[in-house]
CSV table of C-alpha atoms in Angstrom, one decimal:
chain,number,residue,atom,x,y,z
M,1,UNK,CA,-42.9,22.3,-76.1
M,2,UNK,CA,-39.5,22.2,-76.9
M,3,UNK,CA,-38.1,19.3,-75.3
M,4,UNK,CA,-37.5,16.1,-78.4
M,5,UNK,CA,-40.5,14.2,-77.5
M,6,UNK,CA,-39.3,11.4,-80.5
M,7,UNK,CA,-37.2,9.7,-77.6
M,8,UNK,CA,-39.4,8.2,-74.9
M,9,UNK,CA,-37.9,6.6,-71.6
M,10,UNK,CA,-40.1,4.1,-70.6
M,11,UNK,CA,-38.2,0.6,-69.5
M,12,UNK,CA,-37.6,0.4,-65.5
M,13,UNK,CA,-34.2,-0.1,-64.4
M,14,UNK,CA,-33.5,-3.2,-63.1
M,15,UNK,CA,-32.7,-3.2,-59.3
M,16,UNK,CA,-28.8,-3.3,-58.9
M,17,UNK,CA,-29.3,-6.8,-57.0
M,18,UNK,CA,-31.6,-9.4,-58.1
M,19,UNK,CA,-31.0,-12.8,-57.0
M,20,UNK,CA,-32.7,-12.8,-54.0
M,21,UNK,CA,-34.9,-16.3,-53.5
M,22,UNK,CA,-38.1,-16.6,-54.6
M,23,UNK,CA,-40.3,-18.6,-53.1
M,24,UNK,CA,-44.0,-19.4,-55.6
M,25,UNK,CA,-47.2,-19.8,-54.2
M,26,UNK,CA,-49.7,-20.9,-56.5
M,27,UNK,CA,-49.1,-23.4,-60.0
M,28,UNK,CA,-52.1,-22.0,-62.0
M,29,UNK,CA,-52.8,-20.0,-65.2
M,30,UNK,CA,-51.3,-16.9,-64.4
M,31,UNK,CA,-48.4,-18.6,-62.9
M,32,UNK,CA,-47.3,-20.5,-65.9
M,33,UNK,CA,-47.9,-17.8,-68.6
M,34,UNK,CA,-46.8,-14.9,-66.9
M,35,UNK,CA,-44.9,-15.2,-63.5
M,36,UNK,CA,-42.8,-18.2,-64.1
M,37,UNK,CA,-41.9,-17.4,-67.1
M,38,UNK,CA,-40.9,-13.7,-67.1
M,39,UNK,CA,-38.7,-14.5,-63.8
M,40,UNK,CA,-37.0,-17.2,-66.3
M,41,UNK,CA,-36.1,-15.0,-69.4
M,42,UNK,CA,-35.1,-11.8,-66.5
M,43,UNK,CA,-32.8,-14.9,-64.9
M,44,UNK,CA,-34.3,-14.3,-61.1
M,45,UNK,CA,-33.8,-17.4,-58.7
M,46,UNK,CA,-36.8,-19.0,-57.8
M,47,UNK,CA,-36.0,-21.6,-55.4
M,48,UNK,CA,-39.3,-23.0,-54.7
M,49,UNK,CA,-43.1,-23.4,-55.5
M,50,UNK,CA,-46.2,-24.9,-53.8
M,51,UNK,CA,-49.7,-24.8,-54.4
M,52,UNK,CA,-53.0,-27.5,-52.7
M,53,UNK,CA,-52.2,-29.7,-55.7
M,54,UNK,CA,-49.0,-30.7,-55.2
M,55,UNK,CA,-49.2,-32.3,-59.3
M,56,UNK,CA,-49.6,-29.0,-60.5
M,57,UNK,CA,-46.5,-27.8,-58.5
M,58,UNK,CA,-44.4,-30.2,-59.7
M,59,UNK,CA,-45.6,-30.3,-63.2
M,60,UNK,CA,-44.6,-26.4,-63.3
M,61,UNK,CA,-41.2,-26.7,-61.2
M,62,UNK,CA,-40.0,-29.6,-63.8
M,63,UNK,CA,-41.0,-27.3,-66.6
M,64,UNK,CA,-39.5,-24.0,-65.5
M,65,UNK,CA,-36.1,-25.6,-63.1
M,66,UNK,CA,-37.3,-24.9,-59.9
M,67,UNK,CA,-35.4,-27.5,-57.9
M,68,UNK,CA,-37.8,-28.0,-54.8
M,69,UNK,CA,-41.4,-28.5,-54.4
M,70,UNK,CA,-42.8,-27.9,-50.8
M,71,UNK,CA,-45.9,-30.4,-49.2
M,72,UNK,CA,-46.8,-26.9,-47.5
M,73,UNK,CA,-46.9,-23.8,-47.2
M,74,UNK,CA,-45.5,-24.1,-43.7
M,75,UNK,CA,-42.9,-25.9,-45.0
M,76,UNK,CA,-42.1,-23.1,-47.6
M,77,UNK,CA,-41.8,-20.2,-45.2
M,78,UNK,CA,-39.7,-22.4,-42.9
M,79,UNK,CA,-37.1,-22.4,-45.7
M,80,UNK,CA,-34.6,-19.9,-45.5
M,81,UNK,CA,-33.3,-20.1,-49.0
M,82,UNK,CA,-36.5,-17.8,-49.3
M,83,UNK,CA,-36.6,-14.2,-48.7
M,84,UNK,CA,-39.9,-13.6,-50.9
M,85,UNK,CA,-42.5,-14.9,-51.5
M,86,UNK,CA,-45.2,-14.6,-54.5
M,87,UNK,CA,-48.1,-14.9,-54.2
M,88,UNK,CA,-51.4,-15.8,-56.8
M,89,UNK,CA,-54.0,-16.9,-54.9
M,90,UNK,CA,-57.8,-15.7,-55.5
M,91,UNK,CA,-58.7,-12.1,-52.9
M,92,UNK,CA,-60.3,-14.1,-50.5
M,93,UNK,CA,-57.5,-16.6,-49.8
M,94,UNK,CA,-54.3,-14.2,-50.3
M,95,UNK,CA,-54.8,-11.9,-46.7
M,96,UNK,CA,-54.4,-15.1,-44.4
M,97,UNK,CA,-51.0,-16.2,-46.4
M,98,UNK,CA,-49.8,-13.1,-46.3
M,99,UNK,CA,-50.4,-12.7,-42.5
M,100,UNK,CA,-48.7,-16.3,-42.0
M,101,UNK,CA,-45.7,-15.1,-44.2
M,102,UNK,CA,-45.1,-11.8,-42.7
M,103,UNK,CA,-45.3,-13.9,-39.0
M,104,UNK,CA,-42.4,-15.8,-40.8
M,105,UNK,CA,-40.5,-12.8,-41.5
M,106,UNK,CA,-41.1,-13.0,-45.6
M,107,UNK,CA,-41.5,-10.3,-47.6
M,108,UNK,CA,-44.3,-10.4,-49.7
M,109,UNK,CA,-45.5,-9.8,-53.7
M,110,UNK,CA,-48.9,-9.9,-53.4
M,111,UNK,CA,-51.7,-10.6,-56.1
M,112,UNK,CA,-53.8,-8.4,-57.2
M,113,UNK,CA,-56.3,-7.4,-55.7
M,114,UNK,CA,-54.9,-7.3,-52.6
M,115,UNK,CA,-58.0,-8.3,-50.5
M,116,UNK,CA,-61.6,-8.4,-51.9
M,117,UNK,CA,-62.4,-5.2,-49.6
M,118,UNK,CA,-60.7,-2.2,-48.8
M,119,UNK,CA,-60.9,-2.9,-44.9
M,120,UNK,CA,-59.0,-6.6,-45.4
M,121,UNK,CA,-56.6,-4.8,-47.5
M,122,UNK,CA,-56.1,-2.0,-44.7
M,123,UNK,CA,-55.5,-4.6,-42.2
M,124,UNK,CA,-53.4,-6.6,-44.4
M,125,UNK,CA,-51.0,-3.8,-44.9
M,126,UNK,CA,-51.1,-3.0,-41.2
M,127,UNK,CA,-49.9,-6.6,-40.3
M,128,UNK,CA,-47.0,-6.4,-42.5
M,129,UNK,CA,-46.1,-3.1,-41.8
M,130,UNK,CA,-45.9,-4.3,-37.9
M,131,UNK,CA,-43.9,-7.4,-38.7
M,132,UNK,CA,-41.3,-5.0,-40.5
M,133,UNK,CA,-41.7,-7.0,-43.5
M,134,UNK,CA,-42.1,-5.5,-47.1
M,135,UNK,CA,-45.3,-5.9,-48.9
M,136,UNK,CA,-45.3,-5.0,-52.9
M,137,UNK,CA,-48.9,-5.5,-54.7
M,138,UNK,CA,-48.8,-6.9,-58.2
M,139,UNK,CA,-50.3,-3.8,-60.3
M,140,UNK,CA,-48.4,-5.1,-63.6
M,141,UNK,CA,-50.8,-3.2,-65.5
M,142,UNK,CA,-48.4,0.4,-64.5
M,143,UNK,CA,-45.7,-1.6,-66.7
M,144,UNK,CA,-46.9,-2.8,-69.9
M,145,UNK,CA,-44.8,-0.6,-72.1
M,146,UNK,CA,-47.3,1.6,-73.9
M,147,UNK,CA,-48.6,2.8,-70.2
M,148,UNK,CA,-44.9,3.5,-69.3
M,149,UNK,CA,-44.4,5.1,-72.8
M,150,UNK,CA,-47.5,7.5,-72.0
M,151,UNK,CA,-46.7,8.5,-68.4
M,152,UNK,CA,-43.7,9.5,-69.6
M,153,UNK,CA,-45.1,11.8,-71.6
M,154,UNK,CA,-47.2,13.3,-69.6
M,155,UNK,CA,-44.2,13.8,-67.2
M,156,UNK,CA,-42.2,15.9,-70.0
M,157,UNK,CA,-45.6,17.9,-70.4
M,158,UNK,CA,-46.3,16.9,-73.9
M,159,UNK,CA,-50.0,16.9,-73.2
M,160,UNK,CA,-49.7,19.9,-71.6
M,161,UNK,CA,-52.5,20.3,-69.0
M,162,UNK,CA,-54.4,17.0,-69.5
M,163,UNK,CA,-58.3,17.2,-69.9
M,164,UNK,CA,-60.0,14.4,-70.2
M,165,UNK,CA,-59.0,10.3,-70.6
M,166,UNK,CA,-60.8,7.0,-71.5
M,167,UNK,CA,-60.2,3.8,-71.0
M,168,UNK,CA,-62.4,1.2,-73.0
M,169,UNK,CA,-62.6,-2.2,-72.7
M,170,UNK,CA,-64.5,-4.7,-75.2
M,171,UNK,CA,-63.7,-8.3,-73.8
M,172,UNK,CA,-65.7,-11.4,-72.8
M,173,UNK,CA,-63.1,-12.0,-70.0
M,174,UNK,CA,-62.7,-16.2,-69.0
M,175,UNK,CA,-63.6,-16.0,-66.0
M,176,UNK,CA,-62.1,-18.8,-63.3
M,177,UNK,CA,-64.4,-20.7,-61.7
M,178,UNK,CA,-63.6,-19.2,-58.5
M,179,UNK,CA,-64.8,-16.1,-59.4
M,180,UNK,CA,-67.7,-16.5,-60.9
M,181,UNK,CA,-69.0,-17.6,-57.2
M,182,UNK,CA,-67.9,-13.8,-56.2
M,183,UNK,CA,-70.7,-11.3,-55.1
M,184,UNK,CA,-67.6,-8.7,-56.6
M,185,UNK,CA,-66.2,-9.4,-60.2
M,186,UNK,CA,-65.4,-6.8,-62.9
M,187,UNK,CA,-64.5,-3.8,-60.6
M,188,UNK,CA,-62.3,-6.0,-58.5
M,189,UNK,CA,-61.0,-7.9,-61.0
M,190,UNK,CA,-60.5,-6.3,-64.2
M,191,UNK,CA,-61.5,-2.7,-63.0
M,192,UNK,CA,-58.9,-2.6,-61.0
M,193,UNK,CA,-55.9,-2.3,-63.7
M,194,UNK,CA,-57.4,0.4,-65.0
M,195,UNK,CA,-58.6,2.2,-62.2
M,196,UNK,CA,-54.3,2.0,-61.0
M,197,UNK,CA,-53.5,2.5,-64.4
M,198,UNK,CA,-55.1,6.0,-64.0
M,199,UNK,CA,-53.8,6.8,-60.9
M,200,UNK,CA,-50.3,5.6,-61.8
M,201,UNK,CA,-50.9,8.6,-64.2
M,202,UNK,CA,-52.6,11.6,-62.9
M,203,UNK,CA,-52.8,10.4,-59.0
M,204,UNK,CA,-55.7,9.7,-56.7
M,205,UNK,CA,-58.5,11.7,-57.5
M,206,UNK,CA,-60.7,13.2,-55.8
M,207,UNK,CA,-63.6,11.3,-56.5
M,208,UNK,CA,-65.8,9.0,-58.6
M,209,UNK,CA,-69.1,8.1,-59.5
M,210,UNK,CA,-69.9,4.1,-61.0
M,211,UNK,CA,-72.5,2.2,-62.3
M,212,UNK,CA,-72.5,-1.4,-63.5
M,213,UNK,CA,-75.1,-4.2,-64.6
M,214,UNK,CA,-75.3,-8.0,-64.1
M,215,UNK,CA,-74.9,-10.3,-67.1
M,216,UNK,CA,-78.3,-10.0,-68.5
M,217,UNK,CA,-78.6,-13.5,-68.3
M,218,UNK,CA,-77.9,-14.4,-65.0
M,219,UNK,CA,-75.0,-16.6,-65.2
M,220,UNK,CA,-72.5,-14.7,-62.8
M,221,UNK,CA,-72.9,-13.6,-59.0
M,222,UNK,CA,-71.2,-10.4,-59.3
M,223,UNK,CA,-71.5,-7.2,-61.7
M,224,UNK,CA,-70.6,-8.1,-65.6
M,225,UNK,CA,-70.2,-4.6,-67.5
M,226,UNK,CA,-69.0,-0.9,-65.5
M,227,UNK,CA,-68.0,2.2,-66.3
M,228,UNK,CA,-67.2,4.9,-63.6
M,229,UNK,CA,-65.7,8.6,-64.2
M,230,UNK,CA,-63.1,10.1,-62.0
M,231,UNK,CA,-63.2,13.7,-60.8
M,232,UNK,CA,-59.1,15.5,-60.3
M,233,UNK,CA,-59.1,18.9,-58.1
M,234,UNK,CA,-57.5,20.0,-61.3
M,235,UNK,CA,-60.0,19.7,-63.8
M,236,UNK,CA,-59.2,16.6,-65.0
M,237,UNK,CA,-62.0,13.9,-66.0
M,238,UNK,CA,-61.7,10.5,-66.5
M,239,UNK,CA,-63.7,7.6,-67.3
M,240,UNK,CA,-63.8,4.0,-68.3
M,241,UNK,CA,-66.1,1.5,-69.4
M,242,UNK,CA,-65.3,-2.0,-68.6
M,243,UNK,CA,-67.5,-4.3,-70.9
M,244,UNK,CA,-67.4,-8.1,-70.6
M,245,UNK,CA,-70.5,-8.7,-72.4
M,246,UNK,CA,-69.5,-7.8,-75.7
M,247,UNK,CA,-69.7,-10.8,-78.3
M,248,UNK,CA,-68.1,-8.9,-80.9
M,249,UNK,CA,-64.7,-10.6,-81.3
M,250,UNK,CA,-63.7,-8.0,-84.2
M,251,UNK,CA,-64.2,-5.4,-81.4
M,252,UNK,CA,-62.2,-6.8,-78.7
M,253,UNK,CA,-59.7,-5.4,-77.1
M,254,UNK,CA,-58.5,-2.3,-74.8
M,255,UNK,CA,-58.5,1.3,-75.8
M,256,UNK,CA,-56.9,4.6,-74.6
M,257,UNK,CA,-57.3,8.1,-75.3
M,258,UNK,CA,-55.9,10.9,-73.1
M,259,UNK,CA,-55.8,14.8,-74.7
M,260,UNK,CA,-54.4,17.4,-73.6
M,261,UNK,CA,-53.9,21.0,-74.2
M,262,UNK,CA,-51.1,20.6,-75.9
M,263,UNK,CA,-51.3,17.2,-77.3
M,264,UNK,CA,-53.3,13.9,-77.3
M,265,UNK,CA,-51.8,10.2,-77.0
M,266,UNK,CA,-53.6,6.7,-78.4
M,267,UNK,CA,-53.0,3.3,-76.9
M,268,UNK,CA,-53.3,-0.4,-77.5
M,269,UNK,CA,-52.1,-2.8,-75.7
M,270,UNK,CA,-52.7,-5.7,-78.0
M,271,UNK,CA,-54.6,-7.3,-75.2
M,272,UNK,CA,-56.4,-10.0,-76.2
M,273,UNK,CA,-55.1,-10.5,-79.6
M,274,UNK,CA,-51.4,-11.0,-78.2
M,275,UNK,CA,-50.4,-8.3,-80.3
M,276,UNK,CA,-47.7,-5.6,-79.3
M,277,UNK,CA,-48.7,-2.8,-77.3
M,278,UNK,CA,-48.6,0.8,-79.2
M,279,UNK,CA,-48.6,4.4,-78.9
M,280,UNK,CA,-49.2,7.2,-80.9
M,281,UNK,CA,-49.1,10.9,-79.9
M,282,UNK,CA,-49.9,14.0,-81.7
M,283,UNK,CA,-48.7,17.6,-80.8
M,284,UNK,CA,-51.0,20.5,-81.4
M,285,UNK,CA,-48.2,22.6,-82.5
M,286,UNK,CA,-48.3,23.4,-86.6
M,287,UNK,CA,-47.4,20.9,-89.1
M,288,UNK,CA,-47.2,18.2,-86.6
M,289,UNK,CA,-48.0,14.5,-87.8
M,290,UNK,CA,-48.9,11.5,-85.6
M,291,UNK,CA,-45.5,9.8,-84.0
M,292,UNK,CA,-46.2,6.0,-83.2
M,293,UNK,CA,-42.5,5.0,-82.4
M,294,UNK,CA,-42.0,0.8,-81.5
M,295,UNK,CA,-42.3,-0.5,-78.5
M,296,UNK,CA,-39.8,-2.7,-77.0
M,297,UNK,CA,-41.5,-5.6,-74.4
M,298,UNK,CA,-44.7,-6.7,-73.5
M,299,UNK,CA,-47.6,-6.7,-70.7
M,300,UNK,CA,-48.1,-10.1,-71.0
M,301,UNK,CA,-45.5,-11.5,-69.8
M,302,UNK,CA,-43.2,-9.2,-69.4
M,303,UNK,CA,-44.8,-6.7,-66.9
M,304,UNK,CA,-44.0,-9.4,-64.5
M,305,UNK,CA,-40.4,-9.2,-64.2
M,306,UNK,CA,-40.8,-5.2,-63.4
M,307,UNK,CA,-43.4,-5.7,-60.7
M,308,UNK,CA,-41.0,-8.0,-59.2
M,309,UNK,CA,-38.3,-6.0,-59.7
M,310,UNK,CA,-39.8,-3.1,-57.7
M,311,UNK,CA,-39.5,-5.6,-54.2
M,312,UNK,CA,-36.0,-6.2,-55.6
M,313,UNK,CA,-35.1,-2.6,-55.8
M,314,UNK,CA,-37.0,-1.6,-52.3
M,315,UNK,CA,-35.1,-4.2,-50.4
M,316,UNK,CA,-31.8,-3.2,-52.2
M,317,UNK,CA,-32.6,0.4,-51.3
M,318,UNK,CA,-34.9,0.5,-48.4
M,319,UNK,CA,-37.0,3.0,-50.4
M,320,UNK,CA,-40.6,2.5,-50.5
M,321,UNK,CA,-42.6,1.3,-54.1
M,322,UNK,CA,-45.1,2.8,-56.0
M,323,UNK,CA,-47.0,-0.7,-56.0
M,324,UNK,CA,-46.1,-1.2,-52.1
M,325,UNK,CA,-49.5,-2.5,-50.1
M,326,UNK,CA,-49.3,1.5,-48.4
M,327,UNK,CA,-49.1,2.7,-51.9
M,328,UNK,CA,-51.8,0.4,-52.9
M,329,UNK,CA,-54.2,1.1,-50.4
M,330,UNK,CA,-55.5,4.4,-52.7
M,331,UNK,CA,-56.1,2.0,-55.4
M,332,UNK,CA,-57.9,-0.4,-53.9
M,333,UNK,CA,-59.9,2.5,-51.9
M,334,UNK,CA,-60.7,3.6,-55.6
M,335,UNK,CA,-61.9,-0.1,-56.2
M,336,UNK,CA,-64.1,0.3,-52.7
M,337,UNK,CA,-65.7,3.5,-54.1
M,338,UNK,CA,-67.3,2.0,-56.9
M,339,UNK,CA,-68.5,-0.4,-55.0
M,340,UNK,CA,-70.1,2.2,-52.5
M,341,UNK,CA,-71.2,4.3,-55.7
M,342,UNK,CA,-73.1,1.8,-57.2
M,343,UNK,CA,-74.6,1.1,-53.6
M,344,UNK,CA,-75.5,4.3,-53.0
M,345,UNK,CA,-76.1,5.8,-56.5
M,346,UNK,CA,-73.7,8.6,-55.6
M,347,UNK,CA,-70.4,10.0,-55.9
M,348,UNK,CA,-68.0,8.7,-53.2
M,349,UNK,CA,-64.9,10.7,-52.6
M,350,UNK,CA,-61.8,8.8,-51.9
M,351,UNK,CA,-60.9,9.5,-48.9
M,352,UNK,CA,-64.4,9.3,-47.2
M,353,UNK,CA,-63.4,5.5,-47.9
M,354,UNK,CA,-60.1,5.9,-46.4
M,355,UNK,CA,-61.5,7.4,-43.2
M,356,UNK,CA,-64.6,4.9,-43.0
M,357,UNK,CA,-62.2,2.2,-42.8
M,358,UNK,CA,-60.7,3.5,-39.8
M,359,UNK,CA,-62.9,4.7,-37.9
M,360,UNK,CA,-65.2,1.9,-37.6
């Protein structure tokens, strides 16, 4: 390894025209703590918000500036001050906006997940992709900075060939009320960063096998705790385990190891303490010593302002976005398999998903 592995390139460029308008749907958690205020501090024009309780959307356009608050959606997407729009709705909402937006000729920054099934999300895609709109899916989990910081890494080959990766999560999440109704929870939900997360590193593989357990006492609909391992043509294994029972609070947190022939790397994202997100890397060479280098930025918010930044750049460009709904489709076929593996109490390959999906 001879390339200077000290210097990491890890912060997006920023599309060479950014002030396209921005149209918010939704006024919720997310929206106030990370959307609304990342697009503030990168200076992008959002020219509108609405969301059912018309309070909540004018209680977040007064304290963000956004000068117009729509009585409906319709009303939105007959603007044409908007070219995009955002949109945080929960899964089971988000398909039929986004079919009603792309039918307005908006393009679109989806939440994610995209759909709650793989099949919505499929058709979803399909309806944009024939209304010639663009669809981006909000992964922001690919740009907090210590994931950037590590696939750039791996790009330059300082892990050499990698081995084997885990992902662990110790977190009692708080869950919306929404979703604690849902026959789906952690692999949709939560499962779903990390499962893009690993793809945005080593690609699709080419199969997984899950498991996962209800919360042991009863209070939630969907599956609690998960883990599920990853099989790469290449050797490569990966695996997770996505706790949300843990009660631990000095354990909290998420943790990432991935090794290497050549070298291992260490992450924390400083999720949910709300510290900064850091990396540390170690070569196997002699007389090497651990590098942990700061990180500039933050997942939480500032993830946001990249994910929207990839629909800026694609519409400056025409080129297509690794978190485009296409792109996306793998990811939340990855979701889908856990689903099927936990069903079946079997490995699913990924495309065996993909394939189902059409030909039914």
């Amino acid at each position: 390894m001879s390339e200077d592995f000290t210097q990491l390139d890890y912060i997006p460029a920023m599309s060479a025209k950014t002030d396209y308008g921005i149209g918010m749907i939704g006024s919720g958690f997310i929206v106030r703590t990370c959307h609304l205020p990342a697009y503030r501090e990168a200076g992008f024009r959002v020219e509108g918000i609405v969301s059912r309780t018309k309070a909540n959307a004018e209680s977040a356009a007064a304290g963000f500036g956004i000068p117009k608050v729509y009585d409906s959606i319709r009303e939105m997407l007959d603007d044409p001050a908007i070219a995009i729009v955002d949109i945080a709705v929960p899964p089971h909402l988000q398909p039929e906006i986004i079919a009603e937006a792309a039918k307005a000729g908006k393009h679109i920054l989806a939440q994610k997940p995209l759909a709650v099934t793989y099949r919505e999300a499929a058709e979803t895609v399909r309806l944009c992709e024939e209304a010639g709109v663009r669809l981006v899916v909000n992964q922001n989990g690919r740009f907090d900075p210590a994931v950037m910081a590590a696939k750039d890494l791996i790009r330059k080959g300082f892990v050499g060939k990698p081995v084997f990766a885990t992902i662990e999560l110790r977190y009692k999440p708080h869950w919306q009320e929404y979703q604690k109704r849902y026959e789906r929870l952690m692999f949709l939900f939560m499962s779903i960063h990390h499962l893009d997360q690993f793809r945005f590193w080593f690609g699709t593989p080419n199969r997984l096998f899950a498991s996962a357990i209800p919360h042991p006492e009863g209070l939630y609909r969907g599956e609690y705790s998960s883990s599920y391992i990853l099989e790469y043509g290449n050797g490569l294994l990966a695996s997770a385990w996505d706790d949300g029972f843990t009660w631990d609070e000095e354990g909290f947190g998420v943790f990432y190891k991935i090794e290497g022939t050549e070298g291992v790397i260490r992450l924390n994202i400083g999720w949910p303490s709300g510290g900064p997100s850091r990396i540390a890397y170690l070569s196997r060479r002699p007389g090497s010593a651990w590098h942990s280098p700061e990180l500039a930025g933050s997942w939480f918010p500032g993830a946001f302002k990249y994910t929207m930044n990839e629909m800026f750049r694609t519409l400056t460009t025409g080129e297509e976005s690794a978190i485009s709904g296409r792109n996306n489709l793998e990811t939340m076929a990855m979701m889908e398999a856990c689903y099927m593996s936990v069903r079946e109490k079997r490995s699913i390959s990924i495309a065996e998903v993909m394939e189902s999906a059409v030909s039914r």
